[in-house]
Amino acid sequence: MTTQEPFTLTMSDGAEVVGRRVGNPDGVRMLITHGNGFAIDGYRVFFEPLLADFDVFLYDMRNHGKSPVGRRSAHHYGRLALDVGEIRAEIARRYGHKTTVGVFHSFSSRAAMKHAVEQGWVWDALVLFDPPSVPPEGHKLFEPMRQFEVKLVQWAMERQETYASVDELIASFREGRAQARWVDEARVDMANATLRPDGKGGFATVLPRELEAAIYLQALTLDLWPMASEFRGPTKLIAADPDMKGTPPTAFSNRALGTENGFDYAAVQGGGHLLQIEQPETSRAIMLAFLKEKGIIA
């Protein structure tokens, strides 16, 4: 038996978060979301094989994917962290309480981290895929991460926002160096997930580029370099490959976070920042082995 049930959740500030429940309703519940500028349907190659065993809740973060674009002033990590808790609580209220795993990538990982250390632990297990972890000033990896985020801000502010067709963005993904390691299916999925008709015969990216850039910039001001002991339950940090040529600085910062601060850490061999759609099988295998080790699944 599988489910396919759309839902819309209203946050305490009125913003709407759109998602769907899919998979096995008798399985462990798994909440899965995405990285900055992307949308959850672009991660299909990662989550689809989970549907046979897990009760999966897929959702788009505010202002992304199928979720409507709302007040720009509310697009910041403080509000995103609140969303993490409110989404978790509302899903439990609607669908009942059961064992629940949170699975986050990139900026949503940082929002989940901020929620966990500042507002409390709400998970049976938490899985963080390559958060853009910025160490404190004075750490040897602070400057590389600062430069990385500044470059992303500049890129986001200049990126293309309108396309004549979805195929144009697919072609861009296929030609782009940053997307070179993506599974080809994911390029098609991500293009369809991040564009909407613009009312003029073309398509536009859902997330305004100013909001994407704002999140990259805010990464430098979060002051979020926690100890694993600040998380009150099983937490797995799964990161990009620090030994791969051309790996992003997040690979090194997450290795440092994991080893220095006591996290259960693993790197995905051959995986960059979008490791779930570059190495989906390995990413899933590491996650599932962790959940089995912690007794979350058999």
PDB file of C-alpha atoms in Angstrom:
ATOM      1  CA  MET A   1       0.000   0.000   0.000  1.00  0.00           C
ATOM      2  CA  THR A   2       1.333   3.427  -0.965  1.00  0.00           C
ATOM      3  CA  THR A   3       0.017   6.928  -0.371  1.00  0.00           C
ATOM      4  CA  GLN A   4      -0.022  10.093  -2.486  1.00  0.00           C
ATOM      5  CA  GLU A   5      -1.507  12.941  -0.474  1.00  0.00           C
ATOM      6  CA  PRO A   6      -0.752  16.639  -1.047  1.00  0.00           C
ATOM      7  CA  PHE A   7      -0.715  19.028   1.892  1.00  0.00           C
ATOM      8  CA  THR A   8      -0.319  22.723   2.605  1.00  0.00           C
ATOM      9  CA  LEU A   9       0.941  23.877   5.992  1.00  0.00           C
ATOM     10  CA  THR A  10       0.496  27.438   7.237  1.00  0.00           C
ATOM     11  CA  MET A  11       3.313  28.812   9.351  1.00  0.00           C
ATOM     12  CA  SER A  12       2.719  31.091  12.333  1.00  0.00           C
ATOM     13  CA  ASP A  13       3.524  34.162  10.218  1.00  0.00           C
ATOM     14  CA  GLY A  14       1.027  33.154   7.504  1.00  0.00           C
ATOM     15  CA  ALA A  15       3.527  31.735   4.990  1.00  0.00           C
ATOM     16  CA  GLU A  16       2.507  28.509   3.273  1.00  0.00           C
ATOM     17  CA  VAL A  17       4.666  25.426   2.830  1.00  0.00           C
ATOM     18  CA  VAL A  18       3.505  22.928   0.202  1.00  0.00           C
ATOM     19  CA  GLY A  19       4.364  19.245   0.082  1.00  0.00           C
ATOM     20  CA  ARG A  20       2.994  15.753  -0.243  1.00  0.00           C
ATOM     21  CA  ARG A  21       2.905  12.511   1.704  1.00  0.00           C
ATOM     22  CA  VAL A  22       4.089   9.530  -0.326  1.00  0.00           C
ATOM     23  CA  GLY A  23       5.327   6.027   0.260  1.00  0.00           C
ATOM     24  CA  ASN A  24       4.495   3.421   2.873  1.00  0.00           C
ATOM     25  CA  PRO A  25       2.150   4.715   5.613  1.00  0.00           C
ATOM     26  CA  ASP A  26       3.213   1.862   7.884  1.00  0.00           C
ATOM     27  CA  GLY A  27       6.900   2.773   7.726  1.00  0.00           C
ATOM     28  CA  VAL A  28       9.044   5.089   9.803  1.00  0.00           C
ATOM     29  CA  ARG A  29       8.158   8.700   9.007  1.00  0.00           C
ATOM     30  CA  MET A  30      10.768  10.662   7.084  1.00  0.00           C
ATOM     31  CA  LEU A  31      10.588  14.412   6.400  1.00  0.00           C
ATOM     32  CA  ILE A  32      12.775  15.405   3.447  1.00  0.00           C
ATOM     33  CA  THR A  33      13.514  18.836   2.004  1.00  0.00           C
ATOM     34  CA  HIS A  34      16.131  20.578  -0.149  1.00  0.00           C
ATOM     35  CA  GLY A  35      18.877  23.165  -0.567  1.00  0.00           C
ATOM     36  CA  ASN A  36      18.880  26.905  -1.338  1.00  0.00           C
ATOM     37  CA  GLY A  37      17.405  27.766  -4.737  1.00  0.00           C
ATOM     38  CA  PHE A  38      16.257  24.217  -5.419  1.00  0.00           C
ATOM     39  CA  ALA A  39      13.058  22.209  -4.827  1.00  0.00           C
ATOM     40  CA  ILE A  40      12.363  18.777  -3.404  1.00  0.00           C
ATOM     41  CA  ASP A  41      11.110  17.214  -6.657  1.00  0.00           C
ATOM     42  CA  GLY A  42      14.609  17.729  -8.054  1.00  0.00           C
ATOM     43  CA  TYR A  43      15.863  15.127  -5.561  1.00  0.00           C
ATOM     44  CA  ARG A  44      13.707  12.296  -6.935  1.00  0.00           C
ATOM     45  CA  VAL A  45      16.704  10.066  -7.716  1.00  0.00           C
ATOM     46  CA  PHE A  46      17.527  10.186  -3.995  1.00  0.00           C
ATOM     47  CA  PHE A  47      14.109   9.801  -2.366  1.00  0.00           C
ATOM     48  CA  GLU A  48      12.178   7.595  -4.802  1.00  0.00           C
ATOM     49  CA  PRO A  49      13.768   4.289  -3.684  1.00  0.00           C
ATOM     50  CA  LEU A  50      12.821   5.151  -0.066  1.00  0.00           C
ATOM     51  CA  LEU A  51       9.088   5.121  -0.778  1.00  0.00           C
ATOM     52  CA  ALA A  52       8.662   1.359  -0.505  1.00  0.00           C
ATOM     53  CA  ASP A  53       9.727   1.333   3.139  1.00  0.00           C
ATOM     54  CA  PHE A  54       9.199   4.815   4.567  1.00  0.00           C
ATOM     55  CA  ASP A  55       6.251   7.117   5.222  1.00  0.00           C
ATOM     56  CA  VAL A  56       7.801  10.047   3.368  1.00  0.00           C
ATOM     57  CA  PHE A  57       6.776  13.698   3.664  1.00  0.00           C
ATOM     58  CA  LEU A  58       8.374  15.764   0.907  1.00  0.00           C
ATOM     59  CA  TYR A  59       8.088  19.528   1.105  1.00  0.00           C
ATOM     60  CA  ASP A  60       9.426  22.723  -0.421  1.00  0.00           C
ATOM     61  CA  MET A  61      10.853  25.323   1.928  1.00  0.00           C
ATOM     62  CA  ARG A  62       9.081  28.685   1.952  1.00  0.00           C
ATOM     63  CA  ASN A  63       9.473  30.624  -1.313  1.00  0.00           C
ATOM     64  CA  HIS A  64      10.746  27.527  -3.142  1.00  0.00           C
ATOM     65  CA  GLY A  65       9.262  24.978  -5.529  1.00  0.00           C
ATOM     66  CA  LYS A  66       5.506  24.612  -5.117  1.00  0.00           C
ATOM     67  CA  SER A  67       5.424  26.806  -2.012  1.00  0.00           C
ATOM     68  CA  PRO A  68       4.219  30.350  -2.766  1.00  0.00           C
ATOM     69  CA  VAL A  69       6.589  33.301  -2.635  1.00  0.00           C
ATOM     70  CA  GLY A  70       5.717  35.460   0.350  1.00  0.00           C
ATOM     71  CA  ARG A  71       7.134  38.377   2.320  1.00  0.00           C
ATOM     72  CA  ARG A  72      10.781  38.892   1.527  1.00  0.00           C
ATOM     73  CA  SER A  73      11.464  40.265   4.999  1.00  0.00           C
ATOM     74  CA  ALA A  74      10.637  36.822   6.439  1.00  0.00           C
ATOM     75  CA  HIS A  75      13.257  34.990   4.367  1.00  0.00           C
ATOM     76  CA  HIS A  76      16.018  34.493   6.922  1.00  0.00           C
ATOM     77  CA  TYR A  77      17.498  31.706   9.024  1.00  0.00           C
ATOM     78  CA  GLY A  78      15.677  32.721  12.181  1.00  0.00           C
ATOM     79  CA  ARG A  79      12.329  32.267  10.456  1.00  0.00           C
ATOM     80  CA  LEU A  80      13.465  29.143   8.571  1.00  0.00           C
ATOM     81  CA  ALA A  81      14.470  27.516  11.863  1.00  0.00           C
ATOM     82  CA  LEU A  82      11.016  28.247  13.266  1.00  0.00           C
ATOM     83  CA  ASP A  83       9.528  26.641  10.159  1.00  0.00           C
ATOM     84  CA  VAL A  84      11.442  23.422  10.860  1.00  0.00           C
ATOM     85  CA  GLY A  85       9.738  23.016  14.219  1.00  0.00           C
ATOM     86  CA  GLU A  86       6.321  24.148  13.044  1.00  0.00           C
ATOM     87  CA  ILE A  87       6.324  21.756  10.076  1.00  0.00           C
ATOM     88  CA  ARG A  88       7.378  18.858  12.302  1.00  0.00           C
ATOM     89  CA  ALA A  89       4.657  19.682  14.843  1.00  0.00           C
ATOM     90  CA  GLU A  90       1.864  20.217  12.319  1.00  0.00           C
ATOM     91  CA  ILE A  91       2.583  16.953  10.507  1.00  0.00           C
ATOM     92  CA  ALA A  92       2.430  15.123  13.848  1.00  0.00           C
ATOM     93  CA  ARG A  93      -0.844  16.876  14.705  1.00  0.00           C
ATOM     94  CA  ARG A  94      -2.456  15.981  11.379  1.00  0.00           C
ATOM     95  CA  TYR A  95      -1.126  12.484  10.876  1.00  0.00           C
ATOM     96  CA  GLY A  96      -0.396  11.289  14.396  1.00  0.00           C
ATOM     97  CA  HIS A  97       2.786  10.793  16.361  1.00  0.00           C
ATOM     98  CA  LYS A  98       5.282   8.160  15.233  1.00  0.00           C
ATOM     99  CA  THR A  99       9.024   7.644  14.860  1.00  0.00           C
ATOM    100  CA  THR A 100      10.237  10.529  12.697  1.00  0.00           C
ATOM    101  CA  VAL A 101      13.526  11.229  10.921  1.00  0.00           C
ATOM    102  CA  GLY A 102      14.435  14.658   9.544  1.00  0.00           C
ATOM    103  CA  VAL A 103      16.480  14.677   6.324  1.00  0.00           C
ATOM    104  CA  PHE A 104      17.851  18.060   5.272  1.00  0.00           C
ATOM    105  CA  HIS A 105      20.289  19.395   2.691  1.00  0.00           C
ATOM    106  CA  SER A 106      22.458  22.520   2.614  1.00  0.00           C
ATOM    107  CA  PHE A 107      20.588  25.604   3.880  1.00  0.00           C
ATOM    108  CA  SER A 108      17.725  23.515   5.248  1.00  0.00           C
ATOM    109  CA  SER A 109      20.368  21.536   7.194  1.00  0.00           C
ATOM    110  CA  ARG A 110      21.566  24.764   8.755  1.00  0.00           C
ATOM    111  CA  ALA A 111      17.988  25.726   9.604  1.00  0.00           C
ATOM    112  CA  ALA A 112      17.499  22.313  11.235  1.00  0.00           C
ATOM    113  CA  MET A 113      20.755  22.692  13.153  1.00  0.00           C
ATOM    114  CA  LYS A 114      19.750  26.130  14.379  1.00  0.00           C
ATOM    115  CA  HIS A 115      16.364  24.801  15.460  1.00  0.00           C
ATOM    116  CA  ALA A 116      17.886  21.809  17.256  1.00  0.00           C
ATOM    117  CA  VAL A 117      20.419  23.759  19.305  1.00  0.00           C
ATOM    118  CA  GLU A 118      18.296  26.842  20.024  1.00  0.00           C
ATOM    119  CA  GLN A 119      14.712  25.590  20.226  1.00  0.00           C
ATOM    120  CA  GLY A 120      14.924  21.931  21.170  1.00  0.00           C
ATOM    121  CA  TRP A 121      15.179  18.396  19.887  1.00  0.00           C
ATOM    122  CA  VAL A 122      12.093  17.082  18.048  1.00  0.00           C
ATOM    123  CA  TRP A 123      13.478  14.119  16.088  1.00  0.00           C
ATOM    124  CA  ASP A 124      14.129  10.446  16.594  1.00  0.00           C
ATOM    125  CA  ALA A 125      17.095  10.969  14.265  1.00  0.00           C
ATOM    126  CA  LEU A 126      18.444  13.846  12.193  1.00  0.00           C
ATOM    127  CA  VAL A 127      20.376  13.534   8.918  1.00  0.00           C
ATOM    128  CA  LEU A 128      22.260  16.600   7.626  1.00  0.00           C
ATOM    129  CA  PHE A 129      23.552  16.526   4.057  1.00  0.00           C
ATOM    130  CA  ASP A 130      26.490  18.899   3.460  1.00  0.00           C
ATOM    131  CA  PRO A 131      25.376  21.969   5.414  1.00  0.00           C
ATOM    132  CA  PRO A 132      27.311  25.123   4.482  1.00  0.00           C
ATOM    133  CA  SER A 133      29.065  25.069   7.852  1.00  0.00           C
ATOM    134  CA  VAL A 134      31.010  28.255   8.510  1.00  0.00           C
ATOM    135  CA  PRO A 135      33.530  28.016  11.369  1.00  0.00           C
ATOM    136  CA  PRO A 136      34.222  30.896  13.741  1.00  0.00           C
ATOM    137  CA  GLU A 137      36.513  33.720  12.692  1.00  0.00           C
ATOM    138  CA  GLY A 138      40.078  32.718  13.413  1.00  0.00           C
ATOM    139  CA  HIS A 139      39.529  29.126  12.325  1.00  0.00           C
ATOM    140  CA  LYS A 140      41.754  28.196   9.380  1.00  0.00           C
ATOM    141  CA  LEU A 141      38.688  27.333   7.289  1.00  0.00           C
ATOM    142  CA  PHE A 142      36.750  30.525   7.963  1.00  0.00           C
ATOM    143  CA  GLU A 143      38.296  32.488   5.110  1.00  0.00           C
ATOM    144  CA  PRO A 144      37.784  29.775   2.452  1.00  0.00           C
ATOM    145  CA  MET A 145      34.139  29.493   3.475  1.00  0.00           C
ATOM    146  CA  ARG A 146      33.749  33.279   3.517  1.00  0.00           C
ATOM    147  CA  GLN A 147      35.127  33.522  -0.013  1.00  0.00           C
ATOM    148  CA  PHE A 148      32.884  30.648  -1.123  1.00  0.00           C
ATOM    149  CA  GLU A 149      29.726  32.286   0.215  1.00  0.00           C
ATOM    150  CA  VAL A 150      30.648  35.705  -1.201  1.00  0.00           C
ATOM    151  CA  LYS A 151      31.120  34.140  -4.647  1.00  0.00           C
ATOM    152  CA  LEU A 152      27.711  32.478  -4.323  1.00  0.00           C
ATOM    153  CA  VAL A 153      26.139  35.821  -3.412  1.00  0.00           C
ATOM    154  CA  GLN A 154      27.652  37.410  -6.503  1.00  0.00           C
ATOM    155  CA  TRP A 155      26.578  34.488  -8.691  1.00  0.00           C
ATOM    156  CA  ALA A 156      23.020  34.487  -7.338  1.00  0.00           C
ATOM    157  CA  MET A 157      22.570  38.216  -7.912  1.00  0.00           C
ATOM    158  CA  GLU A 158      23.573  37.801 -11.556  1.00  0.00           C
ATOM    159  CA  ARG A 159      21.965  34.478 -12.363  1.00  0.00           C
ATOM    160  CA  GLN A 160      19.359  34.100 -15.085  1.00  0.00           C
ATOM    161  CA  GLU A 161      15.766  34.299 -13.831  1.00  0.00           C
ATOM    162  CA  THR A 162      13.699  33.793 -16.987  1.00  0.00           C
ATOM    163  CA  TYR A 163      13.795  31.082 -19.630  1.00  0.00           C
ATOM    164  CA  ALA A 164      12.044  30.586 -22.937  1.00  0.00           C
ATOM    165  CA  SER A 165      11.414  26.940 -22.016  1.00  0.00           C
ATOM    166  CA  VAL A 166      12.177  24.349 -19.376  1.00  0.00           C
ATOM    167  CA  ASP A 167      14.500  22.735 -21.915  1.00  0.00           C
ATOM    168  CA  GLU A 168      16.659  25.854 -21.855  1.00  0.00           C
ATOM    169  CA  LEU A 169      17.379  25.367 -18.138  1.00  0.00           C
ATOM    170  CA  ILE A 170      17.922  21.633 -18.635  1.00  0.00           C
ATOM    171  CA  ALA A 171      20.513  22.454 -21.297  1.00  0.00           C
ATOM    172  CA  SER A 172      22.153  24.934 -18.925  1.00  0.00           C
ATOM    173  CA  PHE A 173      22.408  22.249 -16.246  1.00  0.00           C
ATOM    174  CA  ARG A 174      23.932  19.828 -18.743  1.00  0.00           C
ATOM    175  CA  GLU A 175      26.526  22.368 -19.821  1.00  0.00           C
ATOM    176  CA  GLY A 176      27.300  23.817 -16.391  1.00  0.00           C
ATOM    177  CA  ARG A 177      30.464  22.881 -14.530  1.00  0.00           C
ATOM    178  CA  ALA A 178      28.653  22.984 -11.174  1.00  0.00           C
ATOM    179  CA  GLN A 179      26.143  20.387 -12.405  1.00  0.00           C
ATOM    180  CA  ALA A 180      28.657  18.160 -14.208  1.00  0.00           C
ATOM    181  CA  ARG A 181      28.389  15.347 -11.654  1.00  0.00           C
ATOM    182  CA  TRP A 182      24.578  15.379 -11.378  1.00  0.00           C
ATOM    183  CA  VAL A 183      22.695  12.276 -12.468  1.00  0.00           C
ATOM    184  CA  ASP A 184      21.162  13.327 -15.808  1.00  0.00           C
ATOM    185  CA  GLU A 185      17.618  12.540 -14.640  1.00  0.00           C
ATOM    186  CA  ALA A 186      18.118  15.047 -11.828  1.00  0.00           C
ATOM    187  CA  ARG A 187      18.870  17.846 -14.289  1.00  0.00           C
ATOM    188  CA  VAL A 188      15.454  17.329 -15.872  1.00  0.00           C
ATOM    189  CA  ASP A 189      13.726  16.954 -12.493  1.00  0.00           C
ATOM    190  CA  MET A 190      15.378  20.047 -11.029  1.00  0.00           C
ATOM    191  CA  ALA A 191      14.590  22.247 -14.013  1.00  0.00           C
ATOM    192  CA  ASN A 192      10.911  21.272 -13.859  1.00  0.00           C
ATOM    193  CA  ALA A 193      10.833  21.713 -10.075  1.00  0.00           C
ATOM    194  CA  THR A 194      12.361  25.193  -9.939  1.00  0.00           C
ATOM    195  CA  LEU A 195      10.543  26.923 -12.819  1.00  0.00           C
ATOM    196  CA  ARG A 196       6.991  28.241 -13.117  1.00  0.00           C
ATOM    197  CA  PRO A 197       5.170  29.715 -16.127  1.00  0.00           C
ATOM    198  CA  ASP A 198       5.745  33.468 -16.131  1.00  0.00           C
ATOM    199  CA  GLY A 199       2.425  34.369 -17.791  1.00  0.00           C
ATOM    200  CA  LYS A 200       4.235  35.618 -20.888  1.00  0.00           C
ATOM    201  CA  GLY A 201       4.771  32.321 -22.641  1.00  0.00           C
ATOM    202  CA  GLY A 202       8.044  31.570 -20.875  1.00  0.00           C
ATOM    203  CA  PHE A 203       9.225  30.428 -17.464  1.00  0.00           C
ATOM    204  CA  ALA A 204      10.760  32.051 -14.385  1.00  0.00           C
ATOM    205  CA  THR A 205      12.659  30.671 -11.420  1.00  0.00           C
ATOM    206  CA  VAL A 206      10.389  30.407  -8.380  1.00  0.00           C
ATOM    207  CA  LEU A 207      12.850  31.811  -5.840  1.00  0.00           C
ATOM    208  CA  PRO A 208      13.818  35.442  -6.526  1.00  0.00           C
ATOM    209  CA  ARG A 209      17.569  35.740  -6.888  1.00  0.00           C
ATOM    210  CA  GLU A 210      17.765  38.372  -4.143  1.00  0.00           C
ATOM    211  CA  LEU A 211      16.378  35.870  -1.641  1.00  0.00           C
ATOM    212  CA  GLU A 212      18.790  33.170  -2.766  1.00  0.00           C
ATOM    213  CA  ALA A 213      21.694  35.599  -2.387  1.00  0.00           C
ATOM    214  CA  ALA A 214      20.479  36.698   1.054  1.00  0.00           C
ATOM    215  CA  ILE A 215      20.710  33.155   2.395  1.00  0.00           C
ATOM    216  CA  TYR A 216      24.271  32.736   1.133  1.00  0.00           C
ATOM    217  CA  LEU A 217      25.247  35.981   2.841  1.00  0.00           C
ATOM    218  CA  GLN A 218      23.492  35.064   6.096  1.00  0.00           C
ATOM    219  CA  ALA A 219      25.563  31.882   6.310  1.00  0.00           C
ATOM    220  CA  LEU A 220      28.470  34.096   7.393  1.00  0.00           C
ATOM    221  CA  THR A 221      26.576  35.633  10.310  1.00  0.00           C
ATOM    222  CA  LEU A 222      24.890  32.593  11.883  1.00  0.00           C
ATOM    223  CA  ASP A 223      27.604  31.863  14.473  1.00  0.00           C
ATOM    224  CA  LEU A 224      26.577  28.209  14.239  1.00  0.00           C
ATOM    225  CA  TRP A 225      29.457  25.800  14.884  1.00  0.00           C
ATOM    226  CA  PRO A 226      27.872  23.526  17.485  1.00  0.00           C
ATOM    227  CA  MET A 227      29.160  20.559  19.404  1.00  0.00           C
ATOM    228  CA  ALA A 228      27.473  17.257  18.643  1.00  0.00           C
ATOM    229  CA  SER A 229      26.510  17.111  22.327  1.00  0.00           C
ATOM    230  CA  GLU A 230      24.157  20.061  21.730  1.00  0.00           C
ATOM    231  CA  PHE A 231      21.956  17.737  19.671  1.00  0.00           C
ATOM    232  CA  ARG A 232      19.827  15.634  22.017  1.00  0.00           C
ATOM    233  CA  GLY A 233      19.480  12.656  19.730  1.00  0.00           C
ATOM    234  CA  PRO A 234      21.173  10.681  16.943  1.00  0.00           C
ATOM    235  CA  THR A 235      22.559  13.040  14.291  1.00  0.00           C
ATOM    236  CA  LYS A 236      24.463  12.098  11.137  1.00  0.00           C
ATOM    237  CA  LEU A 237      26.568  14.598   9.203  1.00  0.00           C
ATOM    238  CA  ILE A 238      26.985  13.412   5.592  1.00  0.00           C
ATOM    239  CA  ALA A 239      29.246  15.631   3.532  1.00  0.00           C
ATOM    240  CA  ALA A 240      30.924  16.180   0.193  1.00  0.00           C
ATOM    241  CA  ASP A 241      34.143  14.302  -0.557  1.00  0.00           C
ATOM    242  CA  PRO A 242      37.180  16.272   0.721  1.00  0.00           C
ATOM    243  CA  ASP A 243      39.515  14.064  -1.322  1.00  0.00           C
ATOM    244  CA  MET A 244      37.852  14.750  -4.673  1.00  0.00           C
ATOM    245  CA  LYS A 245      39.416  17.141  -7.174  1.00  0.00           C
ATOM    246  CA  GLY A 246      37.456  20.375  -7.330  1.00  0.00           C
ATOM    247  CA  THR A 247      35.505  19.617  -4.174  1.00  0.00           C
ATOM    248  CA  PRO A 248      33.624  22.557  -2.602  1.00  0.00           C
ATOM    249  CA  PRO A 249      34.909  24.186   0.602  1.00  0.00           C
ATOM    250  CA  THR A 250      31.912  22.699   2.437  1.00  0.00           C
ATOM    251  CA  ALA A 251      33.665  19.314   2.233  1.00  0.00           C
ATOM    252  CA  PHE A 252      36.540  20.614   4.355  1.00  0.00           C
ATOM    253  CA  SER A 253      34.430  22.641   6.767  1.00  0.00           C
ATOM    254  CA  ASN A 254      32.117  19.696   7.452  1.00  0.00           C
ATOM    255  CA  ARG A 255      35.055  17.343   7.967  1.00  0.00           C
ATOM    256  CA  ALA A 256      36.388  19.836  10.502  1.00  0.00           C
ATOM    257  CA  LEU A 257      32.986  20.211  12.158  1.00  0.00           C
ATOM    258  CA  GLY A 258      32.630  16.454  12.359  1.00  0.00           C
ATOM    259  CA  THR A 259      36.090  15.647  13.707  1.00  0.00           C
ATOM    260  CA  GLU A 260      36.551  18.683  15.960  1.00  0.00           C
ATOM    261  CA  ASN A 261      33.059  18.777  17.447  1.00  0.00           C
ATOM    262  CA  GLY A 262      32.329  15.078  17.798  1.00  0.00           C
ATOM    263  CA  PHE A 263      29.722  14.432  15.100  1.00  0.00           C
ATOM    264  CA  ASP A 264      28.936  11.086  13.534  1.00  0.00           C
ATOM    265  CA  TYR A 265      30.450  12.115  10.193  1.00  0.00           C
ATOM    266  CA  ALA A 266      30.828  10.495   6.778  1.00  0.00           C
ATOM    267  CA  ALA A 267      31.858  11.766   3.353  1.00  0.00           C
ATOM    268  CA  VAL A 268      30.253  10.545   0.135  1.00  0.00           C
ATOM    269  CA  GLN A 269      33.006   9.387  -2.176  1.00  0.00           C
ATOM    270  CA  GLY A 270      32.773  11.319  -5.426  1.00  0.00           C
ATOM    271  CA  GLY A 271      30.043  13.576  -4.066  1.00  0.00           C
ATOM    272  CA  GLY A 272      30.048  17.357  -4.278  1.00  0.00           C
ATOM    273  CA  HIS A 273      27.663  19.739  -2.550  1.00  0.00           C
ATOM    274  CA  LEU A 274      24.637  18.236  -4.361  1.00  0.00           C
ATOM    275  CA  LEU A 275      25.777  14.796  -3.233  1.00  0.00           C
ATOM    276  CA  GLN A 276      22.250  13.355  -3.064  1.00  0.00           C
ATOM    277  CA  ILE A 277      21.747  13.827  -6.801  1.00  0.00           C
ATOM    278  CA  GLU A 278      25.360  13.130  -7.721  1.00  0.00           C
ATOM    279  CA  GLN A 279      25.760   9.926  -5.704  1.00  0.00           C
ATOM    280  CA  PRO A 280      22.192   9.004  -4.710  1.00  0.00           C
ATOM    281  CA  GLU A 281      22.839   5.318  -4.000  1.00  0.00           C
ATOM    282  CA  THR A 282      25.830   5.993  -1.748  1.00  0.00           C
ATOM    283  CA  SER A 283      24.041   8.873  -0.010  1.00  0.00           C
ATOM    284  CA  ARG A 284      21.054   6.641   0.757  1.00  0.00           C
ATOM    285  CA  ALA A 285      23.227   3.742   1.870  1.00  0.00           C
ATOM    286  CA  ILE A 286      25.127   5.859   4.414  1.00  0.00           C
ATOM    287  CA  MET A 287      21.867   7.299   5.758  1.00  0.00           C
ATOM    288  CA  LEU A 288      20.150   3.913   6.038  1.00  0.00           C
ATOM    289  CA  ALA A 289      23.165   2.296   7.713  1.00  0.00           C
ATOM    290  CA  PHE A 290      23.074   5.079  10.324  1.00  0.00           C
ATOM    291  CA  LEU A 291      19.360   4.598  10.948  1.00  0.00           C
ATOM    292  CA  LYS A 292      19.856   0.857  11.305  1.00  0.00           C
ATOM    293  CA  GLU A 293      22.788   1.341  13.673  1.00  0.00           C
ATOM    294  CA  LYS A 294      20.664   3.602  15.874  1.00  0.00           C
ATOM    295  CA  GLY A 295      17.762   1.149  15.937  1.00  0.00           C
ATOM    296  CA  ILE A 296      15.433   3.430  13.966  1.00  0.00           C
ATOM    297  CA  ILE A 297      14.933   0.748  11.290  1.00  0.00           C
ATOM    298  CA  ALA A 298      15.499  -2.993  11.327  1.00  0.00           C
TER     299      ALA A 298
END
